[in-house]
Short mmCIF file of C-alpha atoms in Angstrom, two decimals:
data_model
loop_
_atom_site.label_atom_id
_atom_site.label_comp_id
_atom_site.label_asym_id
_atom_site.label_seq_id
_atom_site.Cartn_x
_atom_site.Cartn_y
_atom_site.Cartn_z
CA MET Z 169 10.65 5.19 -3.94
CA GLN Z 170 8.11 3.39 -1.76
CA VAL Z 171 7.70 4.29 1.90
CA PHE Z 172 5.32 1.40 2.55
CA SER Z 173 7.90 -1.11 1.39
CA ASN Z 174 6.29 -4.10 3.16
CA LEU Z 175 2.96 -3.53 1.43
CA ASN Z 176 4.69 -3.00 -1.90
CA ALA Z 177 6.72 -6.19 -1.43
CA GLU Z 178 3.63 -8.23 -0.54
CA ILE Z 179 1.87 -7.02 -3.68
CA ALA Z 180 4.87 -8.21 -5.71
CA ARG Z 181 5.21 -11.52 -3.79
CA LYS Z 182 1.60 -12.38 -4.47
CA GLY Z 183 2.12 -11.58 -8.15
CA LEU Z 184 -0.60 -8.95 -8.10
CA LYS Z 185 -0.71 -6.01 -10.46
CA LYS Z 186 -1.00 -2.58 -8.92
CA THR Z 187 -3.72 -1.77 -11.45
CA ASP Z 188 -5.78 -4.65 -10.04
CA ILE Z 189 -5.17 -3.47 -6.46
CA ALA Z 190 -6.23 0.06 -7.44
CA LYS Z 191 -9.45 -1.33 -8.98
CA LYS Z 192 -10.24 -3.28 -5.81
CA LEU Z 193 -9.72 -0.09 -3.80
CA ASN Z 194 -11.81 1.88 -6.31
CA ILE Z 195 -9.00 4.41 -6.86
CA SER Z 196 -6.75 5.31 -9.76
CA ILE Z 197 -3.31 3.77 -10.19
CA ASN Z 198 -1.85 7.25 -9.60
CA SER Z 199 -3.66 7.47 -6.26
CA LEU Z 200 -2.35 4.05 -5.28
CA GLN Z 201 1.20 5.06 -6.19
CA ASN Z 202 0.84 8.26 -4.17
CA LYS Z 203 -0.44 6.29 -1.19
CA LEU Z 204 2.44 3.80 -1.42
CA LYS Z 205 4.86 6.74 -1.53
CA GLY Z 206 3.26 8.32 1.53
CA LYS Z 207 2.01 11.34 -0.42
CA GLN Z 208 -1.63 10.47 0.34
CA GLU Z 209 -3.13 8.63 3.27
CA PHE Z 210 -4.93 5.31 2.96
CA LYS Z 211 -8.60 5.49 3.97
CA LEU Z 212 -9.87 3.04 6.57
CA SER Z 213 -12.04 1.33 3.93
CA GLU Z 214 -8.94 0.84 1.72
CA ILE Z 215 -6.96 -0.59 4.62
CA GLN Z 216 -9.78 -3.04 5.33
CA ILE Z 217 -9.76 -4.22 1.71
CA LEU Z 218 -5.99 -4.63 1.73
CA LEU Z 219 -6.17 -6.67 4.93
CA LYS Z 220 -8.62 -9.01 3.16
CA ILE Z 221 -6.24 -9.31 0.19
CA PHE Z 222 -3.39 -10.17 2.58
CA PRO Z 223 -5.14 -12.09 5.39
CA ASP Z 224 -1.90 -13.62 6.65
CA LYS Z 225 -0.34 -10.17 7.30
CA ASP Z 226 -1.30 -7.75 10.02
CA MET Z 227 -1.85 -4.05 9.67
CA SER Z 228 1.26 -3.02 11.58
CA PHE Z 229 3.40 -5.04 9.17
CA LEU Z 230 1.74 -3.94 5.93
CA PHE Z 231 1.63 -0.28 6.88
CA GLN Z 232 5.00 0.02 8.56
CA PHE Z 233 6.24 3.41 7.42
CA ASP Z 234 9.78 3.17 6.05
CA LYS Z 235 11.17 6.50 7.27
CA LYS Z 236 14.56 6.05 5.64
CA ASN Z 237 12.86 6.31 2.24
CA GLU Z 238 10.58 9.15 3.25
CA ILE Z 239 10.24 11.78 0.58
CA LYS Z 240 11.04 15.26 1.80
CA SER Z 241 8.64 17.97 0.67
#
């Protein structure tokens, strides 16, 4: 379940592979999945890279936290 559903959807819309996104962010695919699920925070440097990958989207859209899908710890 993704809590950053807009970011996840944009990755899919652009036809990008999450493994390629993880490489661009210099993190593992597991770290990317954890970040998309809200289990880990995105670093500022990672956010900046993602904003370059999706220049037509703003940060507030990409990183809108989908609370209805929030995972309870």
